[in-house]
Coordinates of C-alpha atoms in Angstrom, one line a residue:
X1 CA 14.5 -13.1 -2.1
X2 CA 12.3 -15.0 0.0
X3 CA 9.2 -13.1 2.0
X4 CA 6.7 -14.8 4.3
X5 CA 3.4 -13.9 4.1
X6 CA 3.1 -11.8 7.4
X7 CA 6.6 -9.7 5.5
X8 CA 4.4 -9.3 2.7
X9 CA 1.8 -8.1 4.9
X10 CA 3.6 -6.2 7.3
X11 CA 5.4 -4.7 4.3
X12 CA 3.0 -3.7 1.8
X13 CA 1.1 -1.0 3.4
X14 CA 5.0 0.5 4.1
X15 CA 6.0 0.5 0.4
X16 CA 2.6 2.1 -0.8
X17 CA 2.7 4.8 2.1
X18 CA 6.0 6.0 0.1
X19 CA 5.0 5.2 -3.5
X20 CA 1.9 7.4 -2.7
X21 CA 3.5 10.3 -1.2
X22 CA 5.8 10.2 -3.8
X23 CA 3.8 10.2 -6.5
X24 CA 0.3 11.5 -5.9
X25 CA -1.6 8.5 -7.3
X26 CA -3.1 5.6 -5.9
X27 CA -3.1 3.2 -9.1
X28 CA 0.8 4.4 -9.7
X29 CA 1.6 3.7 -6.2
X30 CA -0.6 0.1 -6.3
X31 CA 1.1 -1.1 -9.6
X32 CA 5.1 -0.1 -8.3
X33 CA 4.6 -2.0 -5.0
X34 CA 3.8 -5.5 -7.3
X35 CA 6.4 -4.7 -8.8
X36 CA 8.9 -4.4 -6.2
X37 CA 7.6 -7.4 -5.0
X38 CA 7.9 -9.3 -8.5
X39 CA 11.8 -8.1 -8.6
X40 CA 12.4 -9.0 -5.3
X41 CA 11.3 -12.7 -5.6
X42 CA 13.3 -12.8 -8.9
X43 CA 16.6 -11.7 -7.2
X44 CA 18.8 -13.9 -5.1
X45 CA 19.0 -12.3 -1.5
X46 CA 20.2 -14.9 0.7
X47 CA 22.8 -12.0 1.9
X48 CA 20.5 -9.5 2.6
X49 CA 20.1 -8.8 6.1
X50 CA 17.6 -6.0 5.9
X51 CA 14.5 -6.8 3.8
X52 CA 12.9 -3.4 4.7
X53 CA 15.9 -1.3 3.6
X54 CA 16.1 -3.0 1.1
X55 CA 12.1 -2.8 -0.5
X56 CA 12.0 0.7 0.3
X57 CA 15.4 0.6 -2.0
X58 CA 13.6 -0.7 -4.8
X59 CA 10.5 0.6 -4.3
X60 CA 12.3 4.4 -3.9
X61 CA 14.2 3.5 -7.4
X62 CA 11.2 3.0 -9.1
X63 CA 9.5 5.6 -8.0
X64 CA 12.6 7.9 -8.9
X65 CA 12.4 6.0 -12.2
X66 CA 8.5 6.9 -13.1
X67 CA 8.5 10.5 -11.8
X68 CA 11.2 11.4 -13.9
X69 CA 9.6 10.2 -17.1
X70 CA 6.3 11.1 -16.2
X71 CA 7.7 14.5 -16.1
X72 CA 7.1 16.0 -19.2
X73 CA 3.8 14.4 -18.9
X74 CA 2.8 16.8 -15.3
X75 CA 4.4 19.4 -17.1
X76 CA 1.8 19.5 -19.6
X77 CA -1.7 18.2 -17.8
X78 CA -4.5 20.8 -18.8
X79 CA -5.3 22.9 -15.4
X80 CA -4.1 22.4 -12.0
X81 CA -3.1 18.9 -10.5
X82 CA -4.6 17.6 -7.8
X83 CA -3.1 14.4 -5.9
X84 CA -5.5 11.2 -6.7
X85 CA -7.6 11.1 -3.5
X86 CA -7.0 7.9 -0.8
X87 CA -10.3 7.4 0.6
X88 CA -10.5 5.4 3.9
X89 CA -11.9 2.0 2.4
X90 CA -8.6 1.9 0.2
X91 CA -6.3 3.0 3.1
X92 CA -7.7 0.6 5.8
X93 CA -7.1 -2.3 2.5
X94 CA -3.7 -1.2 3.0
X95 CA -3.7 -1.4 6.8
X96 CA -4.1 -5.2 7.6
X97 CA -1.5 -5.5 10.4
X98 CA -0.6 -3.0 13.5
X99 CA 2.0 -0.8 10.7
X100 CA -0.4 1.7 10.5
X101 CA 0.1 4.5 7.6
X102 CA 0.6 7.7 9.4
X103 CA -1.4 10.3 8.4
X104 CA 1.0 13.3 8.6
X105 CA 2.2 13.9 5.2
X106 CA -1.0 12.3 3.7
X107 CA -3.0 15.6 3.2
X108 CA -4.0 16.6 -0.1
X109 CA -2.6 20.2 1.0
X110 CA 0.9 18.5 1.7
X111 CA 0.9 16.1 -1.4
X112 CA 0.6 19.3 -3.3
X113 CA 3.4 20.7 -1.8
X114 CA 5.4 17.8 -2.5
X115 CA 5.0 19.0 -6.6
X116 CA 7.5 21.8 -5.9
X117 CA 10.5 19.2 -4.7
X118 CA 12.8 17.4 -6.9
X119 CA 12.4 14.1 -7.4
X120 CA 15.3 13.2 -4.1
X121 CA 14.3 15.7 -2.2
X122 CA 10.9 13.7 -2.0
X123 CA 12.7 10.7 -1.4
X124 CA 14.8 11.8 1.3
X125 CA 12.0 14.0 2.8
X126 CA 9.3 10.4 3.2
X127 CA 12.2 8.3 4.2
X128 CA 13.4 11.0 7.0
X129 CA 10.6 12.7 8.3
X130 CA 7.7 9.7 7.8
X131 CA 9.0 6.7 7.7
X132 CA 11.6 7.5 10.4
X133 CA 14.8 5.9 8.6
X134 CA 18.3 6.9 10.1
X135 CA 20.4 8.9 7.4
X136 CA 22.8 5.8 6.9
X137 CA 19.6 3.7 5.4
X138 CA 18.2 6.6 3.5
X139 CA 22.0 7.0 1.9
X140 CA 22.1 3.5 1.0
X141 CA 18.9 3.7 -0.3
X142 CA 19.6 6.5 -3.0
X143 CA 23.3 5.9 -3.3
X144 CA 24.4 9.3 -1.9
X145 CA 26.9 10.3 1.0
X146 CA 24.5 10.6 4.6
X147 CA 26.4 14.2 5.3
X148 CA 24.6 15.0 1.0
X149 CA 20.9 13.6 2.6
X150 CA 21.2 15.5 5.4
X151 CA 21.5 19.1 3.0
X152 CA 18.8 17.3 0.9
X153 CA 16.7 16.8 4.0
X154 CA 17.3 20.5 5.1
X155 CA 16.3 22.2 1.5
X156 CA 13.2 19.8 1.1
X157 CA 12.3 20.9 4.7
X158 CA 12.6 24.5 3.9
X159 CA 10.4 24.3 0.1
X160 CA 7.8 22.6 2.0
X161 CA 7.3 25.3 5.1
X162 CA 4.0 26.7 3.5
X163 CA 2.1 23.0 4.0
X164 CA 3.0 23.3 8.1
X165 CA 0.7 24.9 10.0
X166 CA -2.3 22.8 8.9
X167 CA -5.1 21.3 10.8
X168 CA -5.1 17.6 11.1
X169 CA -7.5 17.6 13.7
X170 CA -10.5 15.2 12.3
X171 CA -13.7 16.2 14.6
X172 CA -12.6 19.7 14.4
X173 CA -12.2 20.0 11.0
X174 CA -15.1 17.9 9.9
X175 CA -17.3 20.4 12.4
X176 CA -15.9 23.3 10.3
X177 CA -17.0 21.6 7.2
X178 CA -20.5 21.1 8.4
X179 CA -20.6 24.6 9.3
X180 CA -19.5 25.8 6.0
X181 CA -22.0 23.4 4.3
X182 CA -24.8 25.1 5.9
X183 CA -23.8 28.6 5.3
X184 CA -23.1 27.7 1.8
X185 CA -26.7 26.0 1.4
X186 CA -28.6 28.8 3.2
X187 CA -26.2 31.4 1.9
X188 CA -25.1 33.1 5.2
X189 CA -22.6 35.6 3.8
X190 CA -21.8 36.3 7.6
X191 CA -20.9 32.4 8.4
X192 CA -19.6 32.0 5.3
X193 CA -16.6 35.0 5.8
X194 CA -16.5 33.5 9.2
X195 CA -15.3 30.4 8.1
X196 CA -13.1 30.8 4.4
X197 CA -10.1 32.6 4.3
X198 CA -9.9 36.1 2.7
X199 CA -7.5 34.6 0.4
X200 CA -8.8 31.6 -0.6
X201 CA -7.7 29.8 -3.6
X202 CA -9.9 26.7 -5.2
X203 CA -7.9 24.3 -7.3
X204 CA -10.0 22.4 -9.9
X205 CA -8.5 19.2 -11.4
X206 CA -10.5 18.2 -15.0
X207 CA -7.1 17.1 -16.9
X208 CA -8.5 18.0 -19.6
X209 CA -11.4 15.4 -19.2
X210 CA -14.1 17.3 -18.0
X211 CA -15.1 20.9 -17.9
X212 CA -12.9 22.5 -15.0
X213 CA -11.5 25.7 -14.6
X214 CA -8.1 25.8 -15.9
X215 CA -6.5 28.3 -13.4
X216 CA -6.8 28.4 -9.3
X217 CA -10.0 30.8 -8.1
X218 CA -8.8 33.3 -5.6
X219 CA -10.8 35.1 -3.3
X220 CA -14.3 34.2 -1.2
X221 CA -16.4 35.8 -4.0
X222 CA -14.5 34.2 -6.8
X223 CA -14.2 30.6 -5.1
X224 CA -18.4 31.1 -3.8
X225 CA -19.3 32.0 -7.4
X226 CA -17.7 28.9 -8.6
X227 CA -19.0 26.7 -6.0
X228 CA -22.8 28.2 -6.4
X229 CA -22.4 27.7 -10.4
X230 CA -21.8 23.9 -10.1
X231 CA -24.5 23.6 -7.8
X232 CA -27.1 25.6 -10.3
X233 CA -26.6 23.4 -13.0
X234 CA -26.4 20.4 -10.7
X235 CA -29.3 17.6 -11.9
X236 CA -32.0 16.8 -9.9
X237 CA -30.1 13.6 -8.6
X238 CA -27.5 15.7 -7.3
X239 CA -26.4 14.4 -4.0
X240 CA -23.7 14.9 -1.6
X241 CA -21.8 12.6 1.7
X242 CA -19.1 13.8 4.3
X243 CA -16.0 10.9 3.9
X244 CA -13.0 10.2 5.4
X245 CA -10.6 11.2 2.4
X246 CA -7.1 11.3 3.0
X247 CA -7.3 11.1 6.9
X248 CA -9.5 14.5 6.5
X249 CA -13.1 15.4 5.9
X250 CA -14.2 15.4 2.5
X251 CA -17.0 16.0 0.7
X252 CA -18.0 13.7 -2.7
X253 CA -20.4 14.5 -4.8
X254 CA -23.2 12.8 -7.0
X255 CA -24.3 13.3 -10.2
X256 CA -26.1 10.8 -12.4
X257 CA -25.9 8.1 -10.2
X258 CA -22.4 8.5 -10.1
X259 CA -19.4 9.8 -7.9
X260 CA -18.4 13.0 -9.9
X261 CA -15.9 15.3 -7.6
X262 CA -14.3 15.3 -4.3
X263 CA -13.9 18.5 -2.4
X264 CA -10.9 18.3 -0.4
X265 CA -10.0 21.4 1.8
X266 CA -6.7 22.4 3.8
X267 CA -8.1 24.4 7.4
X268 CA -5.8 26.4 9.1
X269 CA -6.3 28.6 12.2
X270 CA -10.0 27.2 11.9
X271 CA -10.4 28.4 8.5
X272 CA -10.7 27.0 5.2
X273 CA -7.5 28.2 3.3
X274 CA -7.7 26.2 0.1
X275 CA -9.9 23.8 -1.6
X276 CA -9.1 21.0 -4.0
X277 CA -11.8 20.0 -6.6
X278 CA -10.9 16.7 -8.1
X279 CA -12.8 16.3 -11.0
X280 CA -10.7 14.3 -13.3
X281 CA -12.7 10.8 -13.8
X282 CA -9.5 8.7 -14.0
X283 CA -8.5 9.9 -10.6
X284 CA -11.9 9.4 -9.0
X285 CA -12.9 5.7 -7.9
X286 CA -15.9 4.0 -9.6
X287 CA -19.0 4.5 -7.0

């Protein structure tokens, strides 16, 4: 198949938006977007009238392809998973044309979420809802009858209720995580209960690699206790910055002269309802 270099461009950015959301990880989603390139130059497509349709085709099958081995592998990660985080350096890299990646669906909250579908309901789900494809392409695309996508599309919709509802406002949500920064450092119980959830619930991804908890924390003192413990035993290098991580606020942490965690948080009704602790170091980017 032959692709210009502004199809290349205009299509990368495409195929890694859906081999991301697909699959949680940045390096998985990198590597299956050379490869659906690699194929596609090997293949003769002089009848193929759609070069879109028919990338995301490839790119969907491979993606299919990987989560279904890499199964047995989630099944069995040490502690809770976390989505590899996308901060804004890598997502701009992927942005070098007017395609821009939307960042609905991006959310570490809503790539959590996406755990709890099958492997086509992801599929259908990305190719529906954020990439906007007409039920005819998304049926060619997995090789199933459009009237079978659209009951796909209508249970995927229905698992995935619990991620709507959240805050994707930027400024607004970045204030509330300044404001809970500052009642965390000067330990204003009152601004503190102001701002988390009753129930909050802090996931903590170490895969095994570091020293994490291996269960969700549930409740403001459990989660505060957690949070105050790391801090305690924190070096005296210890440092902290405010980044654009997934289209949200994040916060990444320091620690001897290196990035060690990234606290990502799903806000709803202005309060912080979960937090993500990525921990693990191979899904953390070398600062």
């Amino acid at each position: 198949m032959q692709i210009t270099t502004e199809e290349y461009q205009l299509f990368k950015p495409l195929l890694f938006s859906l081999g991301y959301r697909m699959l949680g990880s940045v390096v998985e989603a990198e590597d299956l977007v050379q490869e659906t390139f690699l194929k596609a130059y090997q293949i003769n497509g002089d009848d193929i009238k759609n070069k879109k349709a028919y990338l995301c085709k490839m790119m969907t099958n491979l993606c299919l392809d990987l989560l279904k081995s890499a199964r047995h592998k989630r099944e069995n990660y040490v502690g809770p998973w976390n989505p590899e985080p996308l901060l804004h350096e890598k997502l701009h890299a992927f942005d070098p044309s007017e395609m821009t990646i939307q960042k609905e669906g991006l959310s570490i909250a809503y790539l959590r979420m996406m755990e709890h579908l099958r492997p086509d309901e992801r599929a259908v789900l990305l190719l529906r809802e954020v990439l906007d494809f007409p039920y005819s392409e998304i049926a060619a695309i997995i090789e199933k009858k459009e009237e079978n996508c659209r009951k796909i599309f209508s249970r995927a919709k229905q698992k995935i209720t619990l991620a709507e509802g959240e805050s994707l406002n930027y400024e607004k949500n970045k204030s509330i995580i300044s404001r809970f920064i500052q009642a965390f450092q000067t330990q204003n119980m009152d601004d503190l209960l102001e701002l988390v959830s009753e129930n909050v619930t802090l996931y903590s991804d170490g895969g095994g690699k570091v020293h994490a908890a291996v269960r969700p924390v549930i409740s403001v003192p459990n989660v505060l206790a957690l949070l105050y413990g790391v801090i305690k035993k924190a070096p005296e290098d210890f440092y902290f910055e405010v980044k654009s991580v997934n289209c949200q606020p994040a916060i990444m942490i320091y620690m001897n002269g290196k990035l060690q965690s990234i606290l990502s948080f799903d806000i709803r009704e202005e309060k912080i309802n979960e937090i993500y602790i990525t921990m693990n170091p191979e899904k953390l980017p070398a600062y």
